[in-house]
Short mmCIF file of C-alpha atoms and ligand atoms in Angstrom, two decimals:
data_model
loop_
_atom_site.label_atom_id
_atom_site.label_comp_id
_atom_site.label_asym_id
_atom_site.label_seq_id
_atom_site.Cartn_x
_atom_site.Cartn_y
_atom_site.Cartn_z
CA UNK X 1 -13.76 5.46 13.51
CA UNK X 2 -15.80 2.87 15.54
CA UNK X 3 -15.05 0.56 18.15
CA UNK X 4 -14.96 0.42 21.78
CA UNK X 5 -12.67 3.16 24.00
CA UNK X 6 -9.14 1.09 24.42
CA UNK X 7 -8.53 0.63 28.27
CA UNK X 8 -5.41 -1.52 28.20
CA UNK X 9 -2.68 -2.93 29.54
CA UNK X 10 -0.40 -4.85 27.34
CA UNK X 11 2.59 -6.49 29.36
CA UNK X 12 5.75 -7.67 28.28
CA UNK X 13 5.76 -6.78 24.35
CA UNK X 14 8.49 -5.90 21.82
CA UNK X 15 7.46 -2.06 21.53
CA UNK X 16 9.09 -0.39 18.54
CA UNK X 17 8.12 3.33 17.77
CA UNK X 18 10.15 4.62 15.05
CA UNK X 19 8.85 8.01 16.26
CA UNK X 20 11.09 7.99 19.71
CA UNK X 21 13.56 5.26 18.43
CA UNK X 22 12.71 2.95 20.81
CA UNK X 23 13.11 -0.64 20.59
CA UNK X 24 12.65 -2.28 23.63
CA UNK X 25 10.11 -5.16 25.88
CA UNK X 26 8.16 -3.02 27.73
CA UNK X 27 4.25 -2.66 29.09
CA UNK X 28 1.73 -0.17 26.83
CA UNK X 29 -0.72 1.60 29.19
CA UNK X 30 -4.10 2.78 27.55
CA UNK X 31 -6.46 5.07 29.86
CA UNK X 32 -9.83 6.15 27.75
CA UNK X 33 -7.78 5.89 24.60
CA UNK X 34 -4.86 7.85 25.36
CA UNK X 35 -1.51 6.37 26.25
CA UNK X 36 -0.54 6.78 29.91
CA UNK X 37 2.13 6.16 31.96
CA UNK X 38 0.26 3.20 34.74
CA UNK X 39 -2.52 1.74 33.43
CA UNK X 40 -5.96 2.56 35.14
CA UNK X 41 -7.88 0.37 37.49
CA UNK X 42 -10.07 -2.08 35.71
CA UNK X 43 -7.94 -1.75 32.69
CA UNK X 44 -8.28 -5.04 30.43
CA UNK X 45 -4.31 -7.28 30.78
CA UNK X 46 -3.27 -8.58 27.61
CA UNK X 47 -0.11 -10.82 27.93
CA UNK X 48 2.39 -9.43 25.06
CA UNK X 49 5.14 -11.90 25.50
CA UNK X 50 5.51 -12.81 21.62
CA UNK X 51 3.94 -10.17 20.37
CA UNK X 52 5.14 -6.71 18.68
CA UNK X 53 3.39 -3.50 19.03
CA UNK X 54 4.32 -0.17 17.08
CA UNK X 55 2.00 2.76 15.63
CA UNK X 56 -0.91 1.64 14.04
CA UNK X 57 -0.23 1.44 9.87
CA UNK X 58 -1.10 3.82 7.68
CA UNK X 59 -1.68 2.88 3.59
CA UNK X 60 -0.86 5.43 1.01
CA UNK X 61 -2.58 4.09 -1.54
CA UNK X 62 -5.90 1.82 -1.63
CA UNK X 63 -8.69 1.26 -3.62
CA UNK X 64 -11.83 0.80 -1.74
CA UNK X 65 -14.61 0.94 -5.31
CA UNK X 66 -17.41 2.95 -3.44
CA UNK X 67 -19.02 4.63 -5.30
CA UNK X 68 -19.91 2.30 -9.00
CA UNK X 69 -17.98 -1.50 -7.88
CA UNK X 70 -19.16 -1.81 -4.37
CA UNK X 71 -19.39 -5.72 -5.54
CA UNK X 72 -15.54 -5.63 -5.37
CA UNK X 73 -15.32 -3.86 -2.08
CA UNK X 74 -17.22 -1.34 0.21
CA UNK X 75 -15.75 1.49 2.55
CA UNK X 76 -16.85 -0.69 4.99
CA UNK X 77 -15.44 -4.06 4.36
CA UNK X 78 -12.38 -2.20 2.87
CA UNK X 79 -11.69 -0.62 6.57
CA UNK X 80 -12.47 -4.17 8.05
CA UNK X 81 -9.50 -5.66 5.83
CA UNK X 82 -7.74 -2.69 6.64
CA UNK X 83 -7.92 -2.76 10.59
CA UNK X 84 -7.47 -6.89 10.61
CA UNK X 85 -3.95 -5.67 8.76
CA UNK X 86 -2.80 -3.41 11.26
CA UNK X 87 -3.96 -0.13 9.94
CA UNK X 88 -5.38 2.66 10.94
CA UNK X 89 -5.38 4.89 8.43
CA UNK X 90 -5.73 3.87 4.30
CA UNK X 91 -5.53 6.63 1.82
CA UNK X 92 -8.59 6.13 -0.95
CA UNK X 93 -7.89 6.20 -4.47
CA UNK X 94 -10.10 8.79 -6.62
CA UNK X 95 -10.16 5.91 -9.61
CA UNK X 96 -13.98 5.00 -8.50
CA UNK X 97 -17.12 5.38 -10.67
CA UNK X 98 -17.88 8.37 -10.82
CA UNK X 99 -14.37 9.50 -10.42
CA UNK X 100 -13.84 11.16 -6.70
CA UNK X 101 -12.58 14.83 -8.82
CA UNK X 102 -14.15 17.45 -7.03
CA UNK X 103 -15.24 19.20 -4.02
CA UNK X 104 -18.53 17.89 -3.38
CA UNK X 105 -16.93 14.28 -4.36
CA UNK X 106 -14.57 14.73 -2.07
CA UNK X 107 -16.55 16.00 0.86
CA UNK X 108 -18.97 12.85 -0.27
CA UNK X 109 -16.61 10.71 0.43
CA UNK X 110 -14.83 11.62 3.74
CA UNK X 111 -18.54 11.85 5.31
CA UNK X 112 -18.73 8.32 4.06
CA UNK X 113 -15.48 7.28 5.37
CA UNK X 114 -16.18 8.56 9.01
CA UNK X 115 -17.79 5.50 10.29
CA UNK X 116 -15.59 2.70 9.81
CA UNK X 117 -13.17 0.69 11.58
CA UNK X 118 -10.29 2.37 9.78
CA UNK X 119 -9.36 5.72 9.58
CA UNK X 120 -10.37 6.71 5.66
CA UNK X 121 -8.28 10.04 3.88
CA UNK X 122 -9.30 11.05 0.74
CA UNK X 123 -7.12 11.23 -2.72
CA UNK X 124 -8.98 13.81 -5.23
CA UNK X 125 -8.14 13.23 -9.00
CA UNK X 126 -6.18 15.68 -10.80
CA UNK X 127 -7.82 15.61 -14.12
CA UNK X 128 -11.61 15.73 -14.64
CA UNK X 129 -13.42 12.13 -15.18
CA UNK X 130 -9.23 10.85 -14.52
CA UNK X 131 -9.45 11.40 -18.26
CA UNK X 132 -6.04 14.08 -18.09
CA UNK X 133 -7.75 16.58 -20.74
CA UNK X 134 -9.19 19.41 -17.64
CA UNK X 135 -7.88 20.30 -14.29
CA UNK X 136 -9.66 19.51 -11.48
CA UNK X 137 -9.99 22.34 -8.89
CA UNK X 138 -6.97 21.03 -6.48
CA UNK X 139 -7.51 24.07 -4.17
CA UNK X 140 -11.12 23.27 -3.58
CA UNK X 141 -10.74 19.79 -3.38
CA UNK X 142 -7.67 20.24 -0.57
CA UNK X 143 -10.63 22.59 1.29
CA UNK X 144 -12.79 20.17 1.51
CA UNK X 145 -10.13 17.02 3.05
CA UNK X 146 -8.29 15.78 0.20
CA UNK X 147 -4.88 15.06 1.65
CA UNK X 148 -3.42 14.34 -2.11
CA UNK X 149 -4.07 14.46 -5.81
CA UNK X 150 -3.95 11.81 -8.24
CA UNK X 151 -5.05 10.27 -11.44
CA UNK X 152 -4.08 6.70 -10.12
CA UNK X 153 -4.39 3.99 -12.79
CA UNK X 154 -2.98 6.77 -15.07
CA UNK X 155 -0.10 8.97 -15.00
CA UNK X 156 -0.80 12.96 -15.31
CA UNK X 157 -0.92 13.18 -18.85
CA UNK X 158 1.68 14.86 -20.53
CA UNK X 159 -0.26 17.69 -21.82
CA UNK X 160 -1.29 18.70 -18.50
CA UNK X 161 1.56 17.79 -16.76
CA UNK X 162 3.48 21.42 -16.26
CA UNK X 163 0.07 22.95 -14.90
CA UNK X 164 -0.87 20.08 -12.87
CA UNK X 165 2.65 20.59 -10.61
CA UNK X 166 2.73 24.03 -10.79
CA UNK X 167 -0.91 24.13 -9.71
CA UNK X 168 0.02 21.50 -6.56
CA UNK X 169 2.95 23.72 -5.66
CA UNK X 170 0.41 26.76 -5.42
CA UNK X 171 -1.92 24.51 -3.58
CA UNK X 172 1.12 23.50 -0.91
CA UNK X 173 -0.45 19.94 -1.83
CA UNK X 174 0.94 16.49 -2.67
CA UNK X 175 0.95 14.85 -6.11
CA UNK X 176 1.05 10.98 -5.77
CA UNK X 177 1.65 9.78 -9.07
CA UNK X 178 1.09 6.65 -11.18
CA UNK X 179 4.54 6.60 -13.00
CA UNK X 180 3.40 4.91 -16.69
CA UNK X 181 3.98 5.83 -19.97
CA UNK X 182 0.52 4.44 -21.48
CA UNK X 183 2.64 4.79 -25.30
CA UNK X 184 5.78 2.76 -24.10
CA UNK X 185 3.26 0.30 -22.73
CA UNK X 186 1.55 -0.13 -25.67
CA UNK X 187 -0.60 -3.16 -25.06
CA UNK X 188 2.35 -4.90 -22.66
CA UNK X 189 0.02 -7.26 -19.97
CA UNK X 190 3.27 -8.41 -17.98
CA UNK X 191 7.34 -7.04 -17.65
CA UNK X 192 8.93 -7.04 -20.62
CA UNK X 193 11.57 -9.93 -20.30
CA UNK X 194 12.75 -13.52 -20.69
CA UNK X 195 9.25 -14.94 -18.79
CA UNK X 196 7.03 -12.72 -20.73
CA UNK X 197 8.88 -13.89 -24.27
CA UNK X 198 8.86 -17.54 -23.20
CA UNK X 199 5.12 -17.03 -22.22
CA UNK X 200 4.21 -15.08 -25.33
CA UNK X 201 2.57 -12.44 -23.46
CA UNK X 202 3.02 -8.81 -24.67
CA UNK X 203 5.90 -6.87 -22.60
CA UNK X 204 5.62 -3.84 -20.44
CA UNK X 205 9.07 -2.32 -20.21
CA UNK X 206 10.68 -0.70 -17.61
CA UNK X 207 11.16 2.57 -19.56
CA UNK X 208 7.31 3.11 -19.45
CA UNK X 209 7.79 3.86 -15.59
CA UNK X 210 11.13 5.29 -15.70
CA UNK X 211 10.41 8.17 -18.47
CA UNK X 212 7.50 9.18 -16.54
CA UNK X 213 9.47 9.43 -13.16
CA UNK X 214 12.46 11.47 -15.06
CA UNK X 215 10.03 13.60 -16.85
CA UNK X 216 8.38 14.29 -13.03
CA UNK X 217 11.24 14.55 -11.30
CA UNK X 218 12.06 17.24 -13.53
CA UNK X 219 9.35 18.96 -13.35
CA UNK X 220 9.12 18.64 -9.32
CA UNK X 221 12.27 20.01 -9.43
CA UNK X 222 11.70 23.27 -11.04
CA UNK X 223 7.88 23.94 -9.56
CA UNK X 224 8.82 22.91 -6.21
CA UNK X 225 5.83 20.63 -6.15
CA UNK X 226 5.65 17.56 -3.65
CA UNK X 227 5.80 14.57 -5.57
CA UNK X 228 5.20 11.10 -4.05
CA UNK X 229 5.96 8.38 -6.47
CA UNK X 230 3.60 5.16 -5.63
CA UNK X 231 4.06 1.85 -7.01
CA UNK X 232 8.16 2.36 -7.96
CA UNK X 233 8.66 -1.59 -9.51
CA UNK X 234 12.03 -0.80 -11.14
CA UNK X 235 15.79 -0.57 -9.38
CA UNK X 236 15.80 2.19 -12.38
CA UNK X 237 13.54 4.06 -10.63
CA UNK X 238 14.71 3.99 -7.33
CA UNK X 239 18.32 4.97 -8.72
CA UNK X 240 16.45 8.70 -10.73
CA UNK X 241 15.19 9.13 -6.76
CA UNK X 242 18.50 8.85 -5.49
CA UNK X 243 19.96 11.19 -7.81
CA UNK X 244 17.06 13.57 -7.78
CA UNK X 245 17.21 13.83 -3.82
CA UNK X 246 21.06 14.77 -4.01
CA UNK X 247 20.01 17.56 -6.75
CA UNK X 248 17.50 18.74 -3.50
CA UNK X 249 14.39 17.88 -5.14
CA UNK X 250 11.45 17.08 -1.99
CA UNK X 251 10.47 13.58 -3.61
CA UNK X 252 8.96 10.95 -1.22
CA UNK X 253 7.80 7.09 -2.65
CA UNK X 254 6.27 4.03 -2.40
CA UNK X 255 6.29 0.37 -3.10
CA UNK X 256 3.69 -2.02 -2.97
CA UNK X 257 4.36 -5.36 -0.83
CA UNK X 258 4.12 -7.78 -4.06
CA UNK X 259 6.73 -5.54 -5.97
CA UNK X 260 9.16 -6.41 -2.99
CA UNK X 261 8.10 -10.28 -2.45
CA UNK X 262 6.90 -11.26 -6.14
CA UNK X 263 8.37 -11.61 -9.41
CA UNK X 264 7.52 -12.05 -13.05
CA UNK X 265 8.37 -15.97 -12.60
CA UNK X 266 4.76 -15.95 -10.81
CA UNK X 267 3.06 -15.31 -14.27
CA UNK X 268 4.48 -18.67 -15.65
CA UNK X 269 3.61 -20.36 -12.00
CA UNK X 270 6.44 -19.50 -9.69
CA UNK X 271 5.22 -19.27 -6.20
CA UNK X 272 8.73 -18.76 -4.04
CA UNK X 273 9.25 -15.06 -3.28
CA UNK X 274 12.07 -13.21 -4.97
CA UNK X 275 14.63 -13.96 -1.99
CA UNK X 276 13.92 -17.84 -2.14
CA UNK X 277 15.92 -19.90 -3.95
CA UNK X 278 14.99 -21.15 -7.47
CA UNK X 279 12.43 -23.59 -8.05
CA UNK X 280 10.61 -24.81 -11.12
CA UNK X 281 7.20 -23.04 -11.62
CA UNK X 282 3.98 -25.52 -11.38
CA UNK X 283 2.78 -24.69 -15.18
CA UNK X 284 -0.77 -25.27 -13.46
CA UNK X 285 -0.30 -22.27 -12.04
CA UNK X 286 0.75 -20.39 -15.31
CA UNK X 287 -0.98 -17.72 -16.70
CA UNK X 288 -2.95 -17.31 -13.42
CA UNK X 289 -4.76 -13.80 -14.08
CA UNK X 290 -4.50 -12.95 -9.97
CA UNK X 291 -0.40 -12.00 -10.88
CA UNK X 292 -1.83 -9.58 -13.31
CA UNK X 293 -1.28 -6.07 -11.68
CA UNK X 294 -0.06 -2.42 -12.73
CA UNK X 295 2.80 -1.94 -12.44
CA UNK X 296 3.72 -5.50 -13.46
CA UNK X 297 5.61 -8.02 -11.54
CA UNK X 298 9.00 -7.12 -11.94
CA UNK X 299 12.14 -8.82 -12.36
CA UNK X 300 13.73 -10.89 -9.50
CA UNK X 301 16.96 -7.97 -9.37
CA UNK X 302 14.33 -5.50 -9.55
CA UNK X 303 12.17 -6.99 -6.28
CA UNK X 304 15.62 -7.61 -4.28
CA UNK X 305 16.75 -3.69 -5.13
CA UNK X 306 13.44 -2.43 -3.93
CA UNK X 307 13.93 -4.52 -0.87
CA UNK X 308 17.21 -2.83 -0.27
CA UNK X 309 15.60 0.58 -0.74
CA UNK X 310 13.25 -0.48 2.06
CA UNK X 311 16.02 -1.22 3.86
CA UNK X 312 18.58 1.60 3.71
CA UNK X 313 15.19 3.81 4.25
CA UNK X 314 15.23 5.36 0.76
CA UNK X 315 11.93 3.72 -0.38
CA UNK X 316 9.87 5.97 2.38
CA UNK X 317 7.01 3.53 2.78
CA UNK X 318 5.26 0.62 1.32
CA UNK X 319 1.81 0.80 0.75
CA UNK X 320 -0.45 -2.15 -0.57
CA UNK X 321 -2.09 -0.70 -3.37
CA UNK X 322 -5.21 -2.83 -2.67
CA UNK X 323 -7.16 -3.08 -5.71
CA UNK X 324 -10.23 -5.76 -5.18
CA UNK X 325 -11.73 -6.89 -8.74
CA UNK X 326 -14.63 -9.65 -8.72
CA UNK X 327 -13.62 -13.08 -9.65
CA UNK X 328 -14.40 -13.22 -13.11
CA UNK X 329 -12.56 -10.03 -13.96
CA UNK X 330 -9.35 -12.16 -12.92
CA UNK X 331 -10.07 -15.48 -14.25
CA UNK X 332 -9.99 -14.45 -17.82
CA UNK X 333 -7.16 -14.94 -19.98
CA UNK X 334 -4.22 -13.43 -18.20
CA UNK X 335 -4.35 -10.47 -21.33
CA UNK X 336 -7.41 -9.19 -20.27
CA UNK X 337 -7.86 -9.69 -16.69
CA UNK X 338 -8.53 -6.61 -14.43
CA UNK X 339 -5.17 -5.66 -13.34
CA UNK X 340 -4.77 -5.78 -9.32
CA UNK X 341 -4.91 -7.54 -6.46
CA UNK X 342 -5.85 -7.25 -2.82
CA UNK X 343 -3.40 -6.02 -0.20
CA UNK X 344 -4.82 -4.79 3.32
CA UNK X 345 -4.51 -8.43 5.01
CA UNK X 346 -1.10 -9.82 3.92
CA UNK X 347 0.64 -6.66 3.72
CA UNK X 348 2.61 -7.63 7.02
CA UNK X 349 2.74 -10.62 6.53
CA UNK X 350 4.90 -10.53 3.49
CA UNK X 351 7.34 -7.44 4.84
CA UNK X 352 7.54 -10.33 7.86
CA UNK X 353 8.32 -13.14 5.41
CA UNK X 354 11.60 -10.81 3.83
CA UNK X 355 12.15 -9.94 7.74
CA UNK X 356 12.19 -13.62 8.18
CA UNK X 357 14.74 -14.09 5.24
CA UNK X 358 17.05 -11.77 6.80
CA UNK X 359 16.69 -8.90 3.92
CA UNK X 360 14.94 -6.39 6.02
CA UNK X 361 15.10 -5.17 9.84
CA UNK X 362 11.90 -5.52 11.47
CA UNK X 363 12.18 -1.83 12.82
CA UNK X 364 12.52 -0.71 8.56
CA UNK X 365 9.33 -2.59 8.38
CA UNK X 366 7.72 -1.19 11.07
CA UNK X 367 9.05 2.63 10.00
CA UNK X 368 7.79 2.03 6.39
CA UNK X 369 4.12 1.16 6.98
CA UNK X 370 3.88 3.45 10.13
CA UNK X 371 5.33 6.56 10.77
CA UNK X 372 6.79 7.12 7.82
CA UNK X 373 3.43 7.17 5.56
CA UNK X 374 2.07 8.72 8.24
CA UNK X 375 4.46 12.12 8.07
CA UNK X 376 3.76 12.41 3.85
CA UNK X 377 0.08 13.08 4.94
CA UNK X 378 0.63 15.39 8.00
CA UNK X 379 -0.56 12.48 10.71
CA UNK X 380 1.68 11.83 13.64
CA UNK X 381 2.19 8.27 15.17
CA UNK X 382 3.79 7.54 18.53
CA UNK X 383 3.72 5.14 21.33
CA UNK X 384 4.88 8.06 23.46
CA UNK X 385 2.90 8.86 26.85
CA UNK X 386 0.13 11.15 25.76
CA UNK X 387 -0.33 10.44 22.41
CA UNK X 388 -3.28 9.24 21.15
CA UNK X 389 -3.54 5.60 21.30
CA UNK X 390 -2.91 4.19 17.68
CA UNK X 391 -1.29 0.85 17.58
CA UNK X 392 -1.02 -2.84 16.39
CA UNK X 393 -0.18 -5.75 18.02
CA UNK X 394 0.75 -8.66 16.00
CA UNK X 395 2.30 -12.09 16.52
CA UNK X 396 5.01 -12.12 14.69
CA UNK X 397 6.17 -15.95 14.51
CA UNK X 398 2.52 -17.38 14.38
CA UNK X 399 1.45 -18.72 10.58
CA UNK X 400 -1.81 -18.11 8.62
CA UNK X 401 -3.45 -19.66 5.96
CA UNK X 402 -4.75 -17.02 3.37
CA UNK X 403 -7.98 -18.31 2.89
CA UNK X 404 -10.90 -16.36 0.65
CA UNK X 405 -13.30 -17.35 3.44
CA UNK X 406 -12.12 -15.69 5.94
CA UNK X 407 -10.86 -12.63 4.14
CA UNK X 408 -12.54 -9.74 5.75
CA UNK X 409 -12.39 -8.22 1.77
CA UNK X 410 -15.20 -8.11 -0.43
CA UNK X 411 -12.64 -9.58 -2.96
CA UNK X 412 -9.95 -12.43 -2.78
CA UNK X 413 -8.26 -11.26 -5.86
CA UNK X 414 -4.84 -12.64 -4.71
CA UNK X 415 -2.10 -15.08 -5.71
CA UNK X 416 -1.22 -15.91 -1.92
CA UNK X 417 -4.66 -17.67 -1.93
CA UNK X 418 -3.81 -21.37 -0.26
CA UNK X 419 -0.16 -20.40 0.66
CA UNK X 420 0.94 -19.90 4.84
CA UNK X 421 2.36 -16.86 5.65
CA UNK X 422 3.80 -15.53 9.08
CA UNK X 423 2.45 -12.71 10.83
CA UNK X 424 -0.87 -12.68 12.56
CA UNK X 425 -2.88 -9.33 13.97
CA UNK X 426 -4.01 -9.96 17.53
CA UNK X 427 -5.53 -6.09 18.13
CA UNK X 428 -5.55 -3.21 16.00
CA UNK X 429 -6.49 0.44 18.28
CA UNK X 430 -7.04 3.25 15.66
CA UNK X 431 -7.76 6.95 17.27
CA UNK X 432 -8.13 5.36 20.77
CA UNK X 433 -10.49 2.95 19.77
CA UNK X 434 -10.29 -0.94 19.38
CA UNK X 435 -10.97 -1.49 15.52
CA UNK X 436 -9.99 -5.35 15.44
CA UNK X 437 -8.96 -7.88 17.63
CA UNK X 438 -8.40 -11.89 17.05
C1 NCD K 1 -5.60 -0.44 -10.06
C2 NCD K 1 -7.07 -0.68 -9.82
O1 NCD K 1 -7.52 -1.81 -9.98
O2 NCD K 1 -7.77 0.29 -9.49
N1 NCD K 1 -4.99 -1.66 -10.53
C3 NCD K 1 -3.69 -1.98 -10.40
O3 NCD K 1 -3.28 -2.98 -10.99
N2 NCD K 1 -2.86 -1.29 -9.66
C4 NCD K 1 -5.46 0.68 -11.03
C5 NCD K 1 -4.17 0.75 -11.73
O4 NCD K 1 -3.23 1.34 -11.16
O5 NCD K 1 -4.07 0.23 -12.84
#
């Protein structure tokens, strides 16, 4: 990572640290990167009354297109979106061109990583090419850095499937899979439901993800393999988790930001988030090809139940899935524009709008895109004296407009585009070093 040595002294702050339970105003020292008891002479003041610092963020699951669609994003301006979110470490997705699916890909691409103003681990694929026909070499790839498998954008294909967990159980490594039954989806471009039949757009139901999650809980059950589940979009899901974690089975997951925030009503032009009350949709805004994303939007019960998983901690941590497509991949027809949208900068900012609504705790938040991520991939996070400094410090109550502009993103692939949201970043310190400030 890159950025100048943190010397600090931030007075006054809310300081949450879900790693020592604490929840309290206080002053953060920083001496040469390392928190410290009493700041050191010379030390810069920042004034923290208003603001909120906790362990820097850490993304399961991003896509930052280097190598083959650096036009969508680079490492580098993917790390810049990721430190002006709050994070310090993002978690690359092996879906790039060629496919990230073996050793020398992997070593590739944590050498290119290294320099940025993020933190950047490495996600091998599972299959060969993604294409779920040959192994990868999981062993070699977990030599050379990768902290996970996965065939993102796919699930592990059913004919691999058995080996593929035994293989990650042998490896001691961690499976993050792409729950979706590409047969039950069969062409669906939205959730299955009353919006996508009034719209006449194909459905996607929610038995696509939830046959894939049974038939891998099942299987992570009797390999012992871990299995992180990204992306979860369906209360149906979160309920097989519940019951598989009382059967003993090790099974950590994930939801995205817009799963908890946004519903299918955004595909006909609905731009209140799922806890807002109902309002007509603006049918200019229908069919808007930036609400296209895998998983789909979900149903309103389905966003409120995932916010409740947040909540009562069983949804371990939400992570953006930040998937940057040029423009004119989204502004086709909604059918066939690039699924995804862009996550790094209003991540916060939308777990701070539900905090704002009263449906989450801002220490749940704070747990769930910090420390909590951070355990699934062996990293530690702490404001504790002597650990390494790795924090954000955000303003909480002040209002941004998302604005493609000033997006540090290559991409502006989003629906928030125009709207205010709360939550600003004032200073982002990854690995002891400053990595953004505002
Ligand atoms: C992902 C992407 O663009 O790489 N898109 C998405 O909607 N999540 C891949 C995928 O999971 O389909």
């Amino acid at each position: 990572m890159t950025g100048p040595t943190a010397n600090l002294l931030i007075t006054g702050a809310r300081l949450i640290d879900p790693a020592t339970g604490t929840d309290a105003i206080g002053d953060l020292a920083i001496s040469d990167g390392l928190v410290v008891a009493d700041a050191p002479a010379g030390a810069e003041r920042i004034d923290g009354r208003g603001l909120v610092v906790t362990p820097g963020f850490c993304d399961l699951h991003a896509h930052l297109r280097q190598p083959g669609r650096d036009g969508a994003e680079t490492i580098e301006s993917g790390c810049r979106a990721a430190a002006r979110g709050g994070f310090t470490t993002i978690c690359a997705m092996p879906n790039t061109d060629p496919a990230i699916d073996s050793a020398e890909a992997v070593s590739r691409a944590v050498a290119a990583g290294a320099g940025g103003a993020c933190r950047v681990r490495i996600i091998g694929a599972a299959s060969v090419r993604r294409a779920g026909r040959e192994m990868a070499d999981l062993a070699a790839m977990a030599a050379a850095g990768a902290v996970a498998v996965s065939d993102d954008g796919c699930a592990v294909s059913g004919a691999m499937a058995r080996e593929t967990f035994e293989r990650v159980a042998a490896a001691g490594l961690l499976l993050i899979e792409h729950a979706e039954d590409p047969s039950l989806v069969a062409g669906g471009v939205m959730r299955a439901g009353p919006t996508a039949v009034r719209l006449g757009l194909p459905g996607w139901p929610p038995a696509a993800e939830l046959t894939t999650v049974e038939r891998d809980l099942a299987l992570a059950g009797t390999t012992r393999a871990r299995l992180h589940l990204t992306h979860l979009s369906c209360a149906a899901s979160i309920e097989a988790v519940r019951g598989a974690r009382a059967r003993g089975v090790a099974v950590t997951c994930d939801v995205t930001p817009h799963h908890l925030s946004m519903a299918d009503d955004w595909v006909a032009g609905s731009r209140r988030f799922a806890w807002d009350e109902e309002r007509a949709p603006d049918p200019a805004l229908a069919f808007d090809g930036r609400c296209r994303v895998n998983p789909p939007l979900a149903s309103r019960a389905d966003a409120l139940a995932l916010l409740a998983a947040v909540a009562d901690g069983t949804i371990d941590s939400i992570a953006t899935d930040h998937a940057p497509h040029p423009v004119e991949r989204k502004l086709a027809p909604f059918a066939s524009a690039a699924p995804g949208l862009i996550g790094l900068e209003t991540a916060l900012s939308l777990g701070l709008a539900a905090v704002e609504a009263g449906r989450l705790a801002l220490p749940a938040l704070v747990a769930a895109m910090s420390t909590r991520p951070a355990a699934i991939i062996g990293e530690a996070r702490s404001l504790a004296v002597g650990a390494t400094a790795d924090i954000v410090a955000f303003d909480p109550a002040a209002r941004w407009r998302v604005d493609a502009t000033t997006l540090e993103s290559a991409s502006s692939n989003t629906p928030l585009l125009g709207m205010e949201l709360p939550g600003v970043v004032r200073l982002t310190v990854g690995d002891g070093r400053i990595t953004y400030r505002s």
